XYZ file of C-alpha atoms in Angstrom:
544
model
C -65.111 29.986 41.468
C -66.398 28.865 38.091
C -64.402 26.298 36.182
C -62.885 28.762 33.713
C -61.407 30.714 36.657
C -59.496 27.825 38.209
C -56.213 29.052 36.701
C -56.978 32.707 37.388
C -54.467 33.126 40.288
C -51.626 31.851 38.102
C -52.717 34.168 35.321
C -52.820 37.165 37.658
C -49.355 36.287 38.948
C -47.987 36.244 35.397
C -49.698 39.554 34.711
C -48.152 41.146 37.814
C -44.710 39.866 36.833
C -45.057 41.218 33.307
C -46.237 44.644 34.472
C -43.413 44.826 37.040
C -40.609 43.782 34.718
C -37.847 46.380 34.562
C -39.466 48.439 37.303
C -37.514 48.979 40.516
C -39.100 49.392 43.954
C -42.530 49.901 42.398
C -43.710 46.291 42.386
C -46.019 46.666 45.402
C -47.508 49.832 43.925
C -48.208 48.092 40.607
C -49.780 45.123 42.427
C -52.154 47.348 44.384
C -53.010 49.477 41.341
C -53.793 46.324 39.364
C -56.048 45.057 42.175
C -57.800 48.438 42.263
C -58.306 48.231 38.502
C -59.636 44.689 38.731
C -62.174 45.778 41.354
C -63.054 49.113 39.693
C -61.611 51.322 42.443
C -59.567 54.512 42.290
C -55.970 55.101 43.395
C -54.182 58.144 44.782
C -50.386 58.283 44.547
C -48.694 60.698 46.923
C -45.074 61.567 46.371
C -42.575 64.104 45.042
C -42.315 64.866 41.310
C -40.227 62.723 39.002
C -40.726 59.298 40.606
C -42.580 57.522 37.765
C -46.168 57.970 38.924
C -47.446 58.370 35.342
C -45.142 55.550 34.232
C -46.991 53.202 36.609
C -50.381 54.198 35.205
C -49.204 53.761 31.606
C -47.991 50.271 32.451
C -51.408 49.290 33.766
C -53.203 50.034 30.509
C -51.247 47.164 28.991
C -53.117 44.729 31.237
C -56.371 45.378 29.383
C -57.006 44.165 25.863
C -58.064 46.821 23.326
C -58.191 49.631 25.885
C -57.693 53.371 25.815
C -55.501 55.457 28.091
C -55.984 59.086 29.024
C -53.587 61.215 31.043
C -53.498 64.865 31.885
C -51.411 67.179 34.035
C -53.720 69.489 35.946
C -52.971 73.191 36.448
C -54.923 76.102 37.816
C -55.761 76.998 34.223
C -57.017 73.563 33.084
C -60.421 73.648 31.440
C -63.137 70.968 31.197
C -62.516 70.825 27.430
C -59.016 69.510 28.002
C -60.264 66.667 30.184
C -63.763 65.795 28.965
C -63.468 66.887 25.318
C -64.178 70.048 23.302
C -67.670 71.298 22.549
C -69.137 70.213 19.238
C -69.527 73.387 17.203
C -71.643 71.536 14.665
C -74.093 70.298 17.321
C -74.290 73.771 18.820
C -74.912 75.330 15.392
C -77.432 72.749 14.165
C -79.347 71.913 17.365
C -78.319 74.535 19.889
C -76.992 71.867 22.259
C -73.844 71.866 24.325
C -72.387 68.457 23.542
C -68.766 67.449 23.954
C -66.725 65.326 21.599
C -65.529 62.806 24.192
C -63.645 60.358 21.986
C -59.999 60.273 23.058
C -60.748 62.032 26.346
C -61.541 60.867 29.875
C -65.174 59.757 29.262
C -63.970 57.196 26.677
C -60.874 55.910 28.479
C -60.418 52.625 30.336
C -57.446 53.763 32.425
C -57.119 57.402 33.445
C -54.156 59.168 35.012
C -54.632 62.683 36.367
C -51.459 64.272 37.706
C -51.508 67.133 40.235
C -55.191 66.412 40.696
C -55.832 69.024 43.378
C -54.752 71.887 41.119
C -57.836 71.430 38.923
C -60.723 73.832 39.221
C -64.194 73.076 40.643
C -65.785 72.567 37.210
C -63.467 69.650 36.485
C -63.454 68.143 39.966
C -67.234 68.257 40.407
C -67.763 66.461 37.084
C -65.036 63.991 37.990
C -66.811 63.198 41.264
C -69.934 62.198 39.327
C -67.864 60.039 36.973
C -66.143 58.257 39.875
C -69.394 57.800 41.803
C -71.713 56.682 39.038
C -69.400 55.680 36.170
C -71.462 57.904 33.837
C -70.833 61.212 32.065
C -73.682 63.625 31.416
C -73.070 64.973 27.931
C -75.816 67.452 27.273
C -79.080 65.555 27.559
C -77.358 62.194 27.170
C -76.032 60.045 30.010
C -73.035 58.132 28.687
C -71.576 55.098 30.448
C -67.901 55.579 31.261
C -65.748 52.472 30.653
C -63.144 53.629 33.189
C -61.811 50.646 35.112
C -59.051 52.474 36.913
C -58.554 56.088 37.875
C -55.061 56.896 39.076
C -54.608 60.353 40.537
C -51.353 61.775 41.809
C -49.999 64.770 43.638
C -47.118 65.837 45.822
C -49.592 67.394 48.229
C -52.958 66.754 49.833
C -56.147 68.746 49.255
C -56.318 71.859 51.374
C -58.547 71.704 54.460
C -62.014 73.161 53.859
C -61.375 73.114 50.101
C -64.498 71.059 49.442
C -62.427 68.223 48.009
C -62.954 65.760 50.841
C -65.721 63.895 48.996
C -63.510 63.274 45.952
C -60.476 62.396 48.077
C -62.565 59.889 50.026
C -63.345 58.093 46.730
C -59.638 57.393 46.241
C -59.798 54.071 48.058
C -56.206 52.920 47.596
C -53.656 55.490 48.735
C -49.985 54.791 48.149
C -46.942 56.800 49.141
C -44.402 56.531 46.311
C -40.869 57.420 47.318
C -37.610 57.895 45.452
C -35.576 54.785 44.653
C -33.804 53.813 47.864
C -31.615 50.793 47.053
C -28.165 51.607 45.623
C -28.166 48.885 42.972
C -31.566 49.954 41.651
C -30.457 53.582 41.569
C -27.416 52.592 39.489
C -29.606 50.671 37.027
C -31.799 53.732 36.685
C -28.817 55.990 35.917
C -27.208 53.546 33.481
C -30.360 53.071 31.461
C -31.295 49.606 32.688
C -34.717 50.618 33.954
C -36.673 48.836 31.234
C -38.994 50.043 28.491
C -42.010 52.265 29.068
C -44.219 49.878 27.142
C -44.435 46.192 27.949
C -45.864 43.417 25.835
C -48.683 41.461 27.493
C -49.552 38.210 25.748
C -53.160 37.586 24.707
C -53.327 34.584 27.053
C -53.046 36.813 30.127
C -54.426 40.172 28.989
C -57.861 41.044 30.363
C -60.825 41.036 27.994
C -63.763 43.400 28.464
C -66.348 40.612 28.757
C -64.472 38.644 31.403
C -63.762 41.844 33.327
C -67.505 42.458 33.608
C -68.099 38.826 34.577
C -65.500 39.093 37.346
C -67.292 42.062 38.909
C -70.353 39.976 39.715
C -68.199 37.078 40.920
C -66.286 39.381 43.286
C -69.559 40.281 44.987
C -70.233 36.580 45.620
C -67.068 36.165 47.733
C -68.089 35.665 51.350
C -66.977 37.568 54.424
C -67.159 35.267 57.451
C -68.180 36.419 60.918
C -64.664 35.670 62.137
C -63.075 37.956 59.526
C -65.682 40.624 60.243
C -64.738 40.527 63.932
C -61.114 41.129 62.972
C -62.077 44.092 60.797
C -64.102 45.483 63.688
C -61.155 44.959 66.047
C -58.953 46.963 63.650
C -61.618 49.677 63.521
C -61.603 49.875 67.320
C -57.791 50.099 67.386
C -57.835 53.015 64.961
C -60.623 54.782 66.823
C -58.600 54.513 70.031
C -55.697 56.094 68.183
C -58.036 58.866 67.025
C -58.898 59.558 70.670
C -55.225 59.814 71.635
C -54.475 63.506 72.336
C -50.719 63.007 71.884
C -50.910 62.914 68.077
C -49.601 66.096 66.481
C -52.189 66.163 63.710
C -55.957 66.820 63.611
C -58.110 63.935 64.802
C -60.049 64.119 61.504
C -57.061 62.593 59.739
C -57.854 59.278 61.428
C -61.545 59.480 60.552
C -62.638 56.638 58.275
C -66.052 56.931 56.685
C -68.528 54.052 56.528
C -68.384 54.370 52.744
C -64.604 53.820 52.798
C -64.957 50.726 54.998
C -67.598 49.310 52.639
C -65.495 49.947 49.539
C -62.449 48.516 51.304
C -64.306 45.272 52.021
C -65.052 44.892 48.317
C -61.336 45.323 47.633
C -60.689 42.502 50.120
C -63.195 40.330 48.294
C -61.459 41.113 45.012
C -58.148 40.121 46.584
C -59.621 36.798 47.699
C -61.187 36.180 44.280
C -58.034 36.861 42.276
C -56.044 34.722 44.706
C -58.372 31.831 43.923
C -60.521 31.791 47.047
C -64.257 31.961 47.700
C -63.955 33.769 51.014
C -61.862 36.549 52.502
C -58.772 35.316 54.351
C -57.256 37.273 57.259
C -54.187 37.871 55.067
C -56.369 39.955 52.737
C -56.920 42.391 55.614
C -53.314 43.552 55.274
C -54.426 45.531 52.225
C -56.356 47.851 54.527
C -53.061 49.532 55.418
C -53.218 51.376 52.098
C -56.912 52.245 52.387
C -57.240 53.871 55.807
C -54.727 56.734 56.018
C -55.395 60.351 55.187
C -52.055 62.146 55.483
C -48.366 61.193 55.843
C -48.691 61.667 59.613
C -51.776 59.477 59.925
C -50.135 56.979 57.560
C -47.440 56.377 60.192
C -50.092 55.713 62.850
C -52.071 53.419 60.546
C -48.899 51.514 59.610
C -47.935 51.048 63.281
C -51.471 49.958 64.121
C -51.487 47.488 61.231
C -48.228 45.932 62.464
C -49.769 45.447 65.913
C -52.898 44.060 64.293
C -50.882 41.695 62.091
C -48.766 40.380 64.955
C -51.498 40.102 67.603
C -55.018 39.973 66.204
C -55.080 39.051 62.522
C -54.790 35.314 63.228
C -55.962 35.276 66.865
C -52.369 35.089 68.111
C -53.050 37.314 71.111
C -56.257 35.456 71.984
C -54.488 32.082 71.821
C -51.614 33.168 74.054
C -54.024 34.854 76.471
C -56.037 31.635 76.705
C -52.871 29.630 77.355
C -51.768 32.117 80.004
C -55.197 32.001 81.608
C -55.091 28.193 81.601
C -51.654 28.326 83.235
C -52.940 30.648 85.931
C -55.975 28.420 86.479
C -53.847 25.303 86.930
C -51.495 27.147 89.302
C -54.394 28.334 91.458
C -55.829 24.814 91.356
C -52.489 23.251 92.367
C -52.126 25.735 95.227
C -55.653 24.910 96.380
C -54.876 21.181 96.330
C -51.746 21.746 98.401
C -53.679 23.918 100.875
C -56.388 21.271 101.314
C -54.404 18.044 101.066
C -50.987 19.071 102.361
C -50.479 17.199 105.610
C -50.199 19.412 108.687
C -48.419 17.848 111.668
C -49.142 18.307 115.336
C -46.434 19.271 117.803
C -45.992 18.607 121.492
C -43.405 19.620 124.108
C -41.345 16.791 125.525
C -38.430 17.539 127.879
C -38.577 21.193 126.754
C -38.135 20.143 123.142
C -40.805 20.395 120.489
C -41.674 17.015 119.058
C -43.531 16.347 115.793
C -46.486 14.013 115.967
C -47.957 12.332 112.887
C -51.113 10.305 113.395
C -50.992 7.318 111.028
C -53.886 5.409 112.539
C -56.115 6.122 109.514
C -53.370 5.743 106.912
C -53.862 2.941 104.400
C -51.294 0.184 104.484
C -49.426 -1.099 101.421
C -47.036 -3.926 100.623
C -43.901 -3.732 98.473
C -41.562 -6.714 98.213
C -41.631 -8.334 101.653
C -42.583 -5.124 103.489
C -46.224 -4.950 104.582
C -46.662 -2.067 106.995
C -45.998 0.739 104.508
C -47.799 4.058 104.205
C -48.126 6.066 101.013
C -47.209 9.759 100.804
C -48.348 11.527 97.620
C -46.337 14.447 96.224
C -48.565 17.449 95.511
C -46.183 19.383 93.233
C -45.524 18.456 89.616
C -42.282 16.949 88.378
C -40.241 16.592 91.572
C -37.561 13.918 91.619
C -36.901 12.824 95.198
C -34.183 10.254 94.553
C -31.158 9.987 92.299
C -32.197 6.393 91.642
C -35.651 7.461 90.410
C -35.189 10.257 87.871
C -38.179 12.071 86.498
C -41.586 12.617 87.929
C -41.915 11.188 91.463
C -45.615 10.815 92.202
C -45.645 8.966 95.557
C -43.375 7.182 97.999
C -43.879 4.221 100.347
C -42.172 4.232 103.769
C -42.388 1.979 106.785
C -45.079 3.391 109.080
C -43.342 2.603 112.369
C -39.948 3.871 111.270
C -41.397 7.040 109.769
C -43.539 7.783 112.814
C -40.490 7.405 115.035
C -38.001 9.409 112.982
C -40.264 12.316 112.012
C -40.656 13.246 115.701
C -37.432 15.214 115.512
C -38.486 17.002 112.304
C -35.911 16.555 109.572
C -35.087 12.895 109.025
C -33.902 10.342 106.469
C -36.053 7.288 105.853
C -35.653 4.436 103.382
C -38.569 3.899 101.066
C -39.827 3.089 97.567
C -40.582 5.663 94.847
C -43.566 5.143 92.553
C -43.603 1.487 91.465
C -39.857 1.014 91.789
C -39.029 -1.895 94.108
C -35.518 -0.645 94.895
C -35.071 1.067 98.253
C -34.053 4.735 98.162
C -33.020 7.165 100.860
C -35.701 9.824 101.246
C -35.424 13.115 103.111
C -38.400 14.474 105.069
C -38.879 17.692 107.004
C -41.509 19.961 108.530
C -41.642 23.546 107.246
C -42.296 26.703 109.227
C -46.050 26.301 108.849
C -45.993 22.781 110.304
C -46.551 21.175 106.914
C -44.950 17.849 106.101
C -42.579 18.021 103.115
C -40.193 15.755 101.249
C -36.980 17.143 99.741
C -36.273 16.625 96.065
C -32.772 16.002 94.722
C -32.214 19.776 94.546
C -33.142 19.991 98.254
C -36.378 21.828 97.495
C -39.395 21.106 99.740
C -42.336 19.333 98.135
C -45.683 19.200 99.920
C -47.056 15.721 100.592
C -50.341 14.160 101.669
C -50.884 10.807 103.387
C -53.186 8.319 101.630
C -56.119 7.454 103.857
C -55.615 10.507 106.078
C -55.818 13.588 103.851
C -57.933 12.351 100.910
C -61.295 11.817 102.577
C -63.173 14.711 100.876
C -64.458 13.128 97.648
C -66.431 16.274 96.786
C -63.212 18.294 96.671
C -61.647 15.773 94.281
C -64.671 16.028 91.976
C -64.530 19.823 91.997
C -60.798 19.796 91.222
C -61.342 17.511 88.252
C -64.013 19.846 86.887
C -61.704 22.859 87.182
C -58.832 20.884 85.694
C -60.882 19.890 82.642
C -61.925 23.523 82.154
C -58.265 24.591 82.178
C -57.382 21.802 79.747
C -60.192 22.983 77.445
C -58.635 26.472 77.392
C -55.188 25.200 76.461
C -56.725 22.978 73.772
C -58.633 25.959 72.381
C -55.389 27.963 72.327
C -53.644 25.187 70.395
C -56.633 24.952 68.048
C -56.501 28.682 67.313
C -52.813 28.538 66.437
C -53.307 25.443 64.264
C -56.101 27.226 62.416
C -53.857 30.304 62.071
C -51.118 28.235 60.449
C -53.590 26.506 58.123
C -55.230 29.796 57.111
C -51.882 31.478 56.490
C -50.644 28.612 54.340
C -53.935 28.587 52.438
C -53.468 32.263 51.543
C -49.919 31.886 50.208
C -48.610 32.893 47.794
C -50.553 36.153 47.997
C -50.406 38.370 44.923
C -51.174 41.701 46.575
C -50.306 41.740 50.307
C -47.425 43.784 51.693
C -44.414 41.444 52.022
C -43.214 43.051 55.272
C -46.577 42.550 56.948
C -46.655 38.964 55.696
C -43.313 38.407 57.439
C -44.718 39.991 60.610
C -47.649 37.573 60.556
C -45.518 34.519 59.797
C -43.048 35.399 62.571
C -45.809 36.101 65.085
C -47.479 32.736 64.409
C -44.132 30.950 64.767
C -43.456 32.817 68.021
C -46.950 31.959 69.263
C -46.424 28.288 68.396
C -43.121 28.189 70.294
C -44.489 30.095 73.289
C -47.555 27.882 73.396
C -45.393 24.779 73.215
C -43.353 25.924 76.221
C -46.475 26.804 78.187
C -48.151 23.549 77.214
C -45.263 21.372 78.385
C -45.380 22.943 81.838
C -49.159 22.979 81.923
C -49.629 19.376 80.885
C -47.490 18.051 83.729
C -49.602 19.881 86.298
C -52.871 19.002 84.587
C -51.906 15.331 84.317
C -51.039 15.214 88.006
C -54.438 16.687 88.929
C -56.238 14.295 86.592
C -54.432 11.300 88.138
C -54.741 12.523 91.723
C -57.381 9.982 92.733
C -55.273 7.162 91.304
C -52.190 8.383 93.176
C -54.053 8.071 96.471
C -55.448 4.627 95.644
């Protein structure tokens, strides 16, 4: 932004507040109409009669300094003279030219409101299409620039299929459904005359001057659209196209068709949103405005709204991708832990002695350790995360030391109790050992759950396997770190976009809640993950 635009967001906020004063349940509509005006786009208001559609348009003219307003209620009998100006009899008499006197009519207006737009005849609508497309009016042999910054059209119906009005309707970028007043208190204020004045006073310090309006148009085009934001727009496009392919919808598939032209114009609206919010690039929050650009009918509006909620809660800030990465990392570490148990878990031999099966553990290769005055100790490493095998040693038990001779003797009968040391604690604890149904040696934790163990010096001879496990562990850690990074970026980007002058407040709440939920879910997953990942990372040290 240039220096003189540093305070622009605050100015726009004041302008929105002034235009919305005394208006009930129309604030969002006024915000979007103002954004459309600031970016030179057109608006279509759909809704029943008598709900202040023209009132909204009249309010918007107050935003522009020294501007003209034109409004007209279309009927089947409307003529071009009533919209574009009467023919000049003098010009026809003197020069034989058909020239209209446009002053005070649509070609000279800055803000235009056309009610019941679809009731107009082809002569009006075809000329209007040229005005909207090119911002010029062909008056006889002259081509006059049209100063129109905002065209607001309204109707309680949509153009008839095959009426030839699709091209004009497609130019109405922002489409807003305006309903009756819903909240009881607001309805009472309306009935008791507290609904404010039709005309509002906009101070010269915030009203929009013609020169700066033109300057803003070039600055809007300089706002950047990053590859990341583009990917999100494309993801939304794919979601809507999948909805268009869904045969269960009770409306024609064409109502979910979105032209390339509409997407292109919508992106400029997003850039305008970023610019007037004080940013140099489009933020994912700006994409929420697409909800009012992509529907065609009330039925397709419901589908677009539902799709936008899914988009806002899952895709807009990479929430779904972050949680999927965390889930994938969790699955990776589980598979890795299972593999470690399968490879390192000590399998015992059995032999028959006096018709009874005896367990045989070969400790000849086991490394010997010393704790206190005990020298002939072996080390058994727990292969599951966070087991506590003694009431005296709460928390994460990583290994135990037991007397080799005593252990070898007692384990012959299977389940046995042996005194030993846990981790680096020099206090003796009673430890419970057993052999499971697959002949694997286990130690029981304080909840009597079996925990697989491996014997240092016996089961840890494959250094290649340890190297491979570390590689897989680091890859899983990288995924969880990327997930945390995505959510951190999401929070930063959301905060950077607030307050937002134009976005739908409900969708903003959806995004904020989804990021909070993702943060909490990721925190829970991370706590569990990190214990397993730490154990794998320290595995070599545990066997030392």
